[in-house]
Amino acid sequence: VKPRLVVNTTAGAVDAAVDGLGFTCVRSYQAEPHVAAGRLQTALTEYEPPPAPIHIVHPEGRHLPAKVRLFLDHAASALRAKFGRD
């Protein structure tokens, strides 16, 4: 199949789909605002890959600055709430 449009960024692919130029395959969080607003809709959900894990990597140690610990706790909580996983 020869495509009629080729883009090299996810944003370009999403913009093209929003503009009605065809389908795109992106991560759910990349399309979520457009799906929520009704500009895009999901298709072929039975073929979605399993969710990819998210890891926060930081140096281990007892001297972790408080602001880094606060960020890690906030990020973990926000990601769990957003994606519903432990």
PDB file of C-alpha atoms in Angstrom:
ATOM      1  CA  VAL A   1       0.000   0.000   0.000  1.00  0.00           C
ATOM      2  CA  LYS A   2       1.443   3.340  -1.015  1.00  0.00           C
ATOM      3  CA  PRO A   3       0.501   6.112   1.433  1.00  0.00           C
ATOM      4  CA  ARG A   4      -0.803   9.458   0.225  1.00  0.00           C
ATOM      5  CA  LEU A   5       0.679  11.277   3.205  1.00  0.00           C
ATOM      6  CA  VAL A   6       3.811  10.581   5.231  1.00  0.00           C
ATOM      7  CA  VAL A   7       4.742  12.483   8.395  1.00  0.00           C
ATOM      8  CA  ASN A   8       7.710  12.102  10.702  1.00  0.00           C
ATOM      9  CA  THR A   9       6.223  13.217  14.021  1.00  0.00           C
ATOM     10  CA  THR A  10       3.389  11.985  16.178  1.00  0.00           C
ATOM     11  CA  ALA A  11       1.988  15.508  16.343  1.00  0.00           C
ATOM     12  CA  GLY A  12       1.890  15.612  12.545  1.00  0.00           C
ATOM     13  CA  ALA A  13       0.095  12.276  12.399  1.00  0.00           C
ATOM     14  CA  VAL A  14      -2.485  13.380  14.962  1.00  0.00           C
ATOM     15  CA  ASP A  15      -2.998  16.728  13.229  1.00  0.00           C
ATOM     16  CA  ALA A  16      -3.506  14.984   9.885  1.00  0.00           C
ATOM     17  CA  ALA A  17      -6.082  12.625  11.396  1.00  0.00           C
ATOM     18  CA  VAL A  18      -7.900  15.538  13.067  1.00  0.00           C
ATOM     19  CA  ASP A  19      -7.959  17.296   9.692  1.00  0.00           C
ATOM     20  CA  GLY A  20      -9.634  14.235   8.162  1.00  0.00           C
ATOM     21  CA  LEU A  21      -6.680  13.024   6.105  1.00  0.00           C
ATOM     22  CA  GLY A  22      -6.858   9.423   7.296  1.00  0.00           C
ATOM     23  CA  PHE A  23      -6.048   7.048  10.125  1.00  0.00           C
ATOM     24  CA  THR A  24      -3.133   7.102  12.519  1.00  0.00           C
ATOM     25  CA  CYS A  25      -1.765   4.797  15.181  1.00  0.00           C
ATOM     26  CA  VAL A  26      -0.564   6.662  18.274  1.00  0.00           C
ATOM     27  CA  ARG A  27      -0.467   6.158  22.030  1.00  0.00           C
ATOM     28  CA  SER A  28      -3.753   6.789  23.808  1.00  0.00           C
ATOM     29  CA  TYR A  29      -2.418   9.766  25.756  1.00  0.00           C
ATOM     30  CA  GLN A  30      -1.378  11.426  22.482  1.00  0.00           C
ATOM     31  CA  ALA A  31      -4.895  11.270  21.051  1.00  0.00           C
ATOM     32  CA  GLU A  32      -6.855  11.581  24.310  1.00  0.00           C
ATOM     33  CA  PRO A  33      -7.614  15.332  24.137  1.00  0.00           C
ATOM     34  CA  HIS A  34      -8.946  14.956  20.597  1.00  0.00           C
ATOM     35  CA  VAL A  35     -10.987  11.853  21.447  1.00  0.00           C
ATOM     36  CA  ALA A  36     -12.472  13.625  24.486  1.00  0.00           C
ATOM     37  CA  ALA A  37     -13.383  16.630  22.322  1.00  0.00           C
ATOM     38  CA  GLY A  38     -14.958  14.430  19.640  1.00  0.00           C
ATOM     39  CA  ARG A  39     -12.410  15.335  16.954  1.00  0.00           C
ATOM     40  CA  LEU A  40     -11.094  11.744  16.788  1.00  0.00           C
ATOM     41  CA  GLN A  41     -12.512   8.351  17.608  1.00  0.00           C
ATOM     42  CA  THR A  42     -10.817   5.056  18.339  1.00  0.00           C
ATOM     43  CA  ALA A  43     -10.962   2.150  15.919  1.00  0.00           C
ATOM     44  CA  LEU A  44      -9.738  -1.433  15.884  1.00  0.00           C
ATOM     45  CA  THR A  45      -9.396  -1.464  19.680  1.00  0.00           C
ATOM     46  CA  GLU A  46      -9.270  -5.257  19.670  1.00  0.00           C
ATOM     47  CA  TYR A  47      -5.818  -4.981  18.050  1.00  0.00           C
ATOM     48  CA  GLU A  48      -4.327  -2.576  20.602  1.00  0.00           C
ATOM     49  CA  PRO A  49      -1.022  -3.732  22.064  1.00  0.00           C
ATOM     50  CA  PRO A  50      -0.798  -4.237  25.815  1.00  0.00           C
ATOM     51  CA  PRO A  51       0.116  -1.107  27.761  1.00  0.00           C
ATOM     52  CA  ALA A  52       3.810  -0.371  28.104  1.00  0.00           C
ATOM     53  CA  PRO A  53       5.155  -0.060  31.635  1.00  0.00           C
ATOM     54  CA  ILE A  54       6.372   3.313  32.846  1.00  0.00           C
ATOM     55  CA  HIS A  55       9.504   3.459  34.979  1.00  0.00           C
ATOM     56  CA  ILE A  56      10.996   6.359  36.882  1.00  0.00           C
ATOM     57  CA  VAL A  57      14.732   5.831  37.240  1.00  0.00           C
ATOM     58  CA  HIS A  58      16.784   7.726  39.797  1.00  0.00           C
ATOM     59  CA  PRO A  59      19.966   7.153  41.763  1.00  0.00           C
ATOM     60  CA  GLU A  60      19.263   5.205  44.931  1.00  0.00           C
ATOM     61  CA  GLY A  61      20.575   6.504  48.179  1.00  0.00           C
ATOM     62  CA  ARG A  62      19.742   8.086  51.476  1.00  0.00           C
ATOM     63  CA  HIS A  63      20.679  11.577  50.287  1.00  0.00           C
ATOM     64  CA  LEU A  64      17.834  11.985  47.821  1.00  0.00           C
ATOM     65  CA  PRO A  65      16.780  15.664  47.951  1.00  0.00           C
ATOM     66  CA  ALA A  66      13.297  16.247  49.362  1.00  0.00           C
ATOM     67  CA  LYS A  67      12.127  17.964  46.161  1.00  0.00           C
ATOM     68  CA  VAL A  68      13.135  14.903  44.123  1.00  0.00           C
ATOM     69  CA  ARG A  69      11.310  12.562  46.530  1.00  0.00           C
ATOM     70  CA  LEU A  70       8.215  14.807  46.341  1.00  0.00           C
ATOM     71  CA  PHE A  71       8.356  14.757  42.543  1.00  0.00           C
ATOM     72  CA  LEU A  72       8.726  10.958  42.448  1.00  0.00           C
ATOM     73  CA  ASP A  73       5.788  10.486  44.820  1.00  0.00           C
ATOM     74  CA  HIS A  74       3.636  12.926  42.842  1.00  0.00           C
ATOM     75  CA  ALA A  75       4.561  11.395  39.471  1.00  0.00           C
ATOM     76  CA  ALA A  76       3.849   7.850  40.664  1.00  0.00           C
ATOM     77  CA  SER A  77       0.487   8.868  42.118  1.00  0.00           C
ATOM     78  CA  ALA A  78      -0.524  10.876  39.042  1.00  0.00           C
ATOM     79  CA  LEU A  79       0.465   8.100  36.639  1.00  0.00           C
ATOM     80  CA  ARG A  80      -1.434   5.477  38.655  1.00  0.00           C
ATOM     81  CA  ALA A  81      -4.523   7.702  38.668  1.00  0.00           C
ATOM     82  CA  LYS A  82      -4.220   8.439  34.944  1.00  0.00           C
ATOM     83  CA  PHE A  83      -3.575   4.897  33.749  1.00  0.00           C
ATOM     84  CA  GLY A  84      -5.184   2.875  36.552  1.00  0.00           C
ATOM     85  CA  ARG A  85      -2.272   0.559  37.171  1.00  0.00           C
ATOM     86  CA  ASP A  86      -0.012  -0.307  40.101  1.00  0.00           C
TER      87      ASP A  86
END
